[in-house]
Amino acid sequence: MKSRARPILDEAVAAAWAAFREGRAAEAGALCEQVLRLDPARADALKLSGTMALIAGEAEAAAGRLEAALARVPGDAATLNNLAEALRRLGRRDEAEARFREAAGLDPAYARPWLGLGNLAREAGRMAEAARHYRRALALDAGFADAQSNLALTLDEQGLAAEAEAAYRELIGRFPGFAPGRLNFARYLRRMARAEEAIIECRAALGLEPANAEAHYTLALALETAGFLAEAEAACRAALDHDPGHRDALVHRGVLLMRLQRPEEAIAHLGAALARLPDLPRARAELAVACEQLNRVEEARAAAEAALAADPGAVGAEVVLARIERRAGRFAEARARLEAAIGKARSEESRASALVDLGMVLDRLGEPAAAFRAFAEGKAARAATLAARAISPATFADLIPRLAAATPAALARAGAGAARAGEESGEAAGPPVFFVGFPRSGTTLIEQMLAAHPRLVTTGEEPIIATLVADWQRFAGPGAQGYPEGVAGLDEPALSRLRTAYRRIAAARVRADGRRLVDKLPLNILHLGLIRRLYPTAPVLVALRDPRDTVLSCFMQNFELNWAMVRFLSLDGAARFYAEVMSLWLDWRDRLDPSALEFRYEEVIADPEATARRLIAHIGEAWDDAVLAYSEAAGRRHVRTPSFRDVTQPIYTRARGRWRNYRAELAPVLPVLRPFVAAFGYPAEEGEG
């Protein structure tokens, strides 16, 4: 290089470094390329070009340029460190460690090589060593956010929860603007079943980096854990807006659409995801689940088989194929598939699902003792999952006692003046029908019969009343007393606002087309005080079933977890929840005459037409023979409850009296259920009066 050209190149390199420090990477890169075209051996330009390639994720190019720079100017600690990092990313671990140690030896006050050594140790599973290296880096540079973040992450991965949380909190306190640290802390909080705190940290990270797809996806998981499914689906969409190829978000949006009871959208989304990225076996497994729930059995089979071909460990796909075998009555084949699925389950959630399905198959094979063991093991596995641990038993611990105290006054207020308000509430097709009971009391079967009536439309367990309760102050008015204590004292303007909100929520979730609404959600039985105040003339249908069969059936199901369904993770919890809920009904039912009609599941299966005619008459509608052709219509409809396979088949009687097969297993809870067996007129256990 001629001497007169050197000052020009010096200026260009200085300008490149300045642009790099100010974040103008493209300008810095262009200047470096100009310098290297004129002087390919220029060490400072090679160093900067290699550093920028490393930042851009181009490890191979970075290593080549940084090695060339060191060949000309050996002994530069920063260049050695960057070369070591490029080698680490290329998987050349031994060379990387040697270079990191060389850099640390050249400059004992330089902290970055210790970060690199910590990362190498962490990747190799040497967590204690990694933590020592990160602490060494922090001792040299107390302001080294990456080292503090990785120390917290390493303690977290070691299962040292208290130490990890302290390190995360120190990180957030000292470096509040460090987005990766906030994101890692959010992941920690979610794993600790502290979803609300995780949501706060995710949103803080997104405030710093709004386009961070991983932060949007982590927010989606935290929102899901907290039970905010619609918001979680929106966060998944945001992740995909910023990174359309985000594999986890592509799959999980389909999962969330299924949980939101939007299976057609889930199928369309998962199909589009697979068209974009065919190597997503989990997407194929979730597609199989969605198709099977929509009774598209052959599509479900094809998707499940494709998922297993791509990933033999796809437990969800194996479970779907077992369900298809069970539909066809091939119980031995279903059992074999489920036992294989349990053996290769990678998570407690998937293991729990396979175990509960196995219990169903063993029940059909006439092995109740083995079936009960499978149910119990599956429920124990489910109880250990993040979704179960995130639901605090204390959250609704006092709800039922408060309902017991407040509801009688609410029912007493549903008098003549309130009745006129109900009749004038704008329900052109007639007031809604409220269909309640305890879960697994045969409500889905009757719902499908009612849905087949041309004048009726059912809600499919949309939580309309629950939505009013969840945002009570907004709907009832800021001056209203809280729920449920405030129900009795609602004035007419508040009742009018609540009825308007009810209609709007229902219209947004259910396409009525002028038909009369049947609001079916079993545990709305808890909210009969509010229902009666809103619609005093509305018919109420109350499903009953032998309490012993009901509780057993609840224990046998793999429900979507919420504050109520988590009670079914143990047999004792299921029995006690039944007693709490149905004690309320026994206390209230005389106050609801004549608008409430009890009927028994056993009556439905013994004489479906007679029972259906009685219910239709109570509702006040004319009989239509379409009601008896419900199974054909149900096969074309998405049914969101665990009964969705059963209601597409002819009525069967095998579930009646099933509890007798499990008498020994049910023995601890039979005393809890005995008063309700008598109250609802079911035969006592053998040997009792």
PDB file of C-alpha atoms in Angstrom, residues 188-313:
ATOM      1  CA  TYR A 188     -38.882 -18.604  35.135  1.00  0.00           C
ATOM      2  CA  LEU A 189     -42.027 -17.093  36.660  1.00  0.00           C
ATOM      3  CA  ARG A 190     -44.272 -19.062  34.322  1.00  0.00           C
ATOM      4  CA  ARG A 191     -42.506 -22.316  35.211  1.00  0.00           C
ATOM      5  CA  MET A 192     -43.088 -21.418  38.857  1.00  0.00           C
ATOM      6  CA  ALA A 193     -46.838 -21.166  38.053  1.00  0.00           C
ATOM      7  CA  ARG A 194     -46.776 -17.390  38.651  1.00  0.00           C
ATOM      8  CA  ALA A 195     -48.387 -16.495  35.382  1.00  0.00           C
ATOM      9  CA  GLU A 196     -49.596 -12.992  36.301  1.00  0.00           C
ATOM     10  CA  GLU A 197     -46.043 -11.911  37.212  1.00  0.00           C
ATOM     11  CA  ALA A 198     -44.734 -13.544  34.025  1.00  0.00           C
ATOM     12  CA  ILE A 199     -47.208 -11.477  31.990  1.00  0.00           C
ATOM     13  CA  ILE A 200     -45.871  -8.273  33.584  1.00  0.00           C
ATOM     14  CA  GLU A 201     -42.254  -9.188  32.726  1.00  0.00           C
ATOM     15  CA  CYS A 202     -43.162 -10.167  29.154  1.00  0.00           C
ATOM     16  CA  ARG A 203     -44.868  -6.849  28.630  1.00  0.00           C
ATOM     17  CA  ALA A 204     -41.851  -5.042  30.081  1.00  0.00           C
ATOM     18  CA  ALA A 205     -39.601  -6.899  27.620  1.00  0.00           C
ATOM     19  CA  LEU A 206     -41.937  -5.997  24.747  1.00  0.00           C
ATOM     20  CA  GLY A 207     -41.883  -2.372  25.858  1.00  0.00           C
ATOM     21  CA  LEU A 208     -38.132  -2.485  25.248  1.00  0.00           C
ATOM     22  CA  GLU A 209     -38.250  -4.659  22.105  1.00  0.00           C
ATOM     23  CA  PRO A 210     -41.749  -4.489  20.542  1.00  0.00           C
ATOM     24  CA  ALA A 211     -40.759  -6.647  17.570  1.00  0.00           C
ATOM     25  CA  ASN A 212     -39.337  -9.510  19.659  1.00  0.00           C
ATOM     26  CA  ALA A 213     -41.282 -12.545  18.408  1.00  0.00           C
ATOM     27  CA  GLU A 214     -39.997 -14.752  21.228  1.00  0.00           C
ATOM     28  CA  ALA A 215     -41.296 -12.275  23.821  1.00  0.00           C
ATOM     29  CA  HIS A 216     -44.721 -12.265  22.147  1.00  0.00           C
ATOM     30  CA  TYR A 217     -44.723 -16.079  22.159  1.00  0.00           C
ATOM     31  CA  THR A 218     -43.688 -16.261  25.826  1.00  0.00           C
ATOM     32  CA  LEU A 219     -46.447 -13.768  26.628  1.00  0.00           C
ATOM     33  CA  ALA A 220     -48.891 -16.068  24.826  1.00  0.00           C
ATOM     34  CA  LEU A 221     -47.828 -19.009  27.012  1.00  0.00           C
ATOM     35  CA  ALA A 222     -48.124 -16.937  30.192  1.00  0.00           C
ATOM     36  CA  LEU A 223     -51.569 -15.634  29.210  1.00  0.00           C
ATOM     37  CA  GLU A 224     -52.657 -19.200  28.438  1.00  0.00           C
ATOM     38  CA  THR A 225     -51.422 -20.409  31.816  1.00  0.00           C
ATOM     39  CA  ALA A 226     -53.393 -17.591  33.477  1.00  0.00           C
ATOM     40  CA  GLY A 227     -56.522 -18.664  31.587  1.00  0.00           C
ATOM     41  CA  PHE A 228     -56.703 -15.722  29.133  1.00  0.00           C
ATOM     42  CA  LEU A 229     -57.062 -17.835  26.009  1.00  0.00           C
ATOM     43  CA  ALA A 230     -58.275 -15.182  23.574  1.00  0.00           C
ATOM     44  CA  GLU A 231     -55.463 -12.833  24.603  1.00  0.00           C
ATOM     45  CA  ALA A 232     -52.975 -15.705  24.314  1.00  0.00           C
ATOM     46  CA  GLU A 233     -54.103 -16.425  20.754  1.00  0.00           C
ATOM     47  CA  ALA A 234     -53.667 -12.725  19.896  1.00  0.00           C
ATOM     48  CA  ALA A 235     -50.127 -12.786  21.331  1.00  0.00           C
ATOM     49  CA  CYS A 236     -49.342 -15.873  19.233  1.00  0.00           C
ATOM     50  CA  ARG A 237     -50.543 -13.999  16.158  1.00  0.00           C
ATOM     51  CA  ALA A 238     -48.299 -11.071  17.110  1.00  0.00           C
ATOM     52  CA  ALA A 239     -45.305 -13.431  17.359  1.00  0.00           C
ATOM     53  CA  LEU A 240     -46.081 -14.705  13.857  1.00  0.00           C
ATOM     54  CA  ASP A 241     -46.488 -11.150  12.544  1.00  0.00           C
ATOM     55  CA  HIS A 242     -42.876 -10.478  13.558  1.00  0.00           C
ATOM     56  CA  ASP A 243     -41.531 -13.922  12.659  1.00  0.00           C
ATOM     57  CA  PRO A 244     -43.828 -15.850  10.279  1.00  0.00           C
ATOM     58  CA  GLY A 245     -41.572 -18.893  10.563  1.00  0.00           C
ATOM     59  CA  HIS A 246     -41.641 -19.131  14.380  1.00  0.00           C
ATOM     60  CA  ARG A 247     -42.156 -22.872  14.669  1.00  0.00           C
ATOM     61  CA  ASP A 248     -43.518 -22.980  18.207  1.00  0.00           C
ATOM     62  CA  ALA A 249     -45.940 -20.110  17.621  1.00  0.00           C
ATOM     63  CA  LEU A 250     -47.159 -21.693  14.377  1.00  0.00           C
ATOM     64  CA  VAL A 251     -48.127 -24.866  16.213  1.00  0.00           C
ATOM     65  CA  HIS A 252     -49.344 -23.300  19.416  1.00  0.00           C
ATOM     66  CA  ARG A 253     -51.744 -20.928  17.709  1.00  0.00           C
ATOM     67  CA  GLY A 254     -53.528 -24.042  16.420  1.00  0.00           C
ATOM     68  CA  VAL A 255     -53.630 -25.447  19.966  1.00  0.00           C
ATOM     69  CA  LEU A 256     -55.121 -22.206  21.263  1.00  0.00           C
ATOM     70  CA  LEU A 257     -57.732 -22.085  18.523  1.00  0.00           C
ATOM     71  CA  MET A 258     -58.801 -25.576  19.565  1.00  0.00           C
ATOM     72  CA  ARG A 259     -58.973 -24.522  23.211  1.00  0.00           C
ATOM     73  CA  LEU A 260     -61.081 -21.558  22.118  1.00  0.00           C
ATOM     74  CA  GLN A 261     -63.482 -24.027  20.460  1.00  0.00           C
ATOM     75  CA  ARG A 262     -62.644 -22.778  16.974  1.00  0.00           C
ATOM     76  CA  PRO A 263     -61.681 -26.113  15.400  1.00  0.00           C
ATOM     77  CA  GLU A 264     -62.346 -25.101  11.794  1.00  0.00           C
ATOM     78  CA  GLU A 265     -59.951 -22.158  12.180  1.00  0.00           C
ATOM     79  CA  ALA A 266     -57.444 -24.436  13.922  1.00  0.00           C
ATOM     80  CA  ILE A 267     -57.533 -26.868  11.000  1.00  0.00           C
ATOM     81  CA  ALA A 268     -57.129 -24.056   8.447  1.00  0.00           C
ATOM     82  CA  HIS A 269     -54.244 -22.512  10.408  1.00  0.00           C
ATOM     83  CA  LEU A 270     -52.403 -25.794  10.965  1.00  0.00           C
ATOM     84  CA  GLY A 271     -52.849 -26.708   7.305  1.00  0.00           C
ATOM     85  CA  ALA A 272     -51.326 -23.370   6.261  1.00  0.00           C
ATOM     86  CA  ALA A 273     -48.474 -23.870   8.763  1.00  0.00           C
ATOM     87  CA  LEU A 274     -47.686 -27.278   7.274  1.00  0.00           C
ATOM     88  CA  ALA A 275     -47.791 -25.865   3.752  1.00  0.00           C
ATOM     89  CA  ARG A 276     -45.177 -23.334   4.880  1.00  0.00           C
ATOM     90  CA  LEU A 277     -43.066 -25.714   6.993  1.00  0.00           C
ATOM     91  CA  PRO A 278     -43.827 -29.371   6.198  1.00  0.00           C
ATOM     92  CA  ASP A 279     -41.403 -30.633   8.877  1.00  0.00           C
ATOM     93  CA  LEU A 280     -43.674 -29.780  11.822  1.00  0.00           C
ATOM     94  CA  PRO A 281     -44.772 -33.176  13.187  1.00  0.00           C
ATOM     95  CA  ARG A 282     -46.418 -31.562  16.209  1.00  0.00           C
ATOM     96  CA  ALA A 283     -48.586 -29.481  13.876  1.00  0.00           C
ATOM     97  CA  ARG A 284     -49.688 -32.700  12.170  1.00  0.00           C
ATOM     98  CA  ALA A 285     -50.493 -34.233  15.561  1.00  0.00           C
ATOM     99  CA  GLU A 286     -52.570 -31.199  16.576  1.00  0.00           C
ATOM    100  CA  LEU A 287     -54.286 -31.275  13.177  1.00  0.00           C
ATOM    101  CA  ALA A 288     -55.225 -34.890  13.872  1.00  0.00           C
ATOM    102  CA  VAL A 289     -56.739 -33.904  17.238  1.00  0.00           C
ATOM    103  CA  ALA A 290     -58.806 -31.145  15.627  1.00  0.00           C
ATOM    104  CA  CYS A 291     -60.077 -33.374  12.826  1.00  0.00           C
ATOM    105  CA  GLU A 292     -61.047 -36.158  15.228  1.00  0.00           C
ATOM    106  CA  GLN A 293     -63.023 -33.728  17.383  1.00  0.00           C
ATOM    107  CA  LEU A 294     -64.902 -32.597  14.268  1.00  0.00           C
ATOM    108  CA  ASN A 295     -65.661 -36.239  13.432  1.00  0.00           C
ATOM    109  CA  ARG A 296     -63.456 -36.060  10.316  1.00  0.00           C
ATOM    110  CA  VAL A 297     -62.065 -39.441  11.160  1.00  0.00           C
ATOM    111  CA  GLU A 298     -60.167 -40.300   7.979  1.00  0.00           C
ATOM    112  CA  GLU A 299     -58.494 -36.902   7.878  1.00  0.00           C
ATOM    113  CA  ALA A 300     -57.563 -37.384  11.536  1.00  0.00           C
ATOM    114  CA  ARG A 301     -56.079 -40.797  10.787  1.00  0.00           C
ATOM    115  CA  ALA A 302     -54.025 -39.471   7.853  1.00  0.00           C
ATOM    116  CA  ALA A 303     -52.667 -36.535   9.880  1.00  0.00           C
ATOM    117  CA  ALA A 304     -51.820 -38.757  12.875  1.00  0.00           C
ATOM    118  CA  GLU A 305     -50.041 -41.332  10.732  1.00  0.00           C
ATOM    119  CA  ALA A 306     -48.054 -38.580   8.994  1.00  0.00           C
ATOM    120  CA  ALA A 307     -47.088 -37.124  12.370  1.00  0.00           C
ATOM    121  CA  LEU A 308     -45.847 -40.506  13.609  1.00  0.00           C
ATOM    122  CA  ALA A 309     -43.933 -41.127  10.397  1.00  0.00           C
ATOM    123  CA  ALA A 310     -42.097 -37.837  10.935  1.00  0.00           C
ATOM    124  CA  ASP A 311     -41.718 -38.271  14.711  1.00  0.00           C
ATOM    125  CA  PRO A 312     -42.318 -41.728  16.246  1.00  0.00           C
ATOM    126  CA  GLY A 313     -42.475 -40.022  19.641  1.00  0.00           C
TER     127      GLY A 313
END
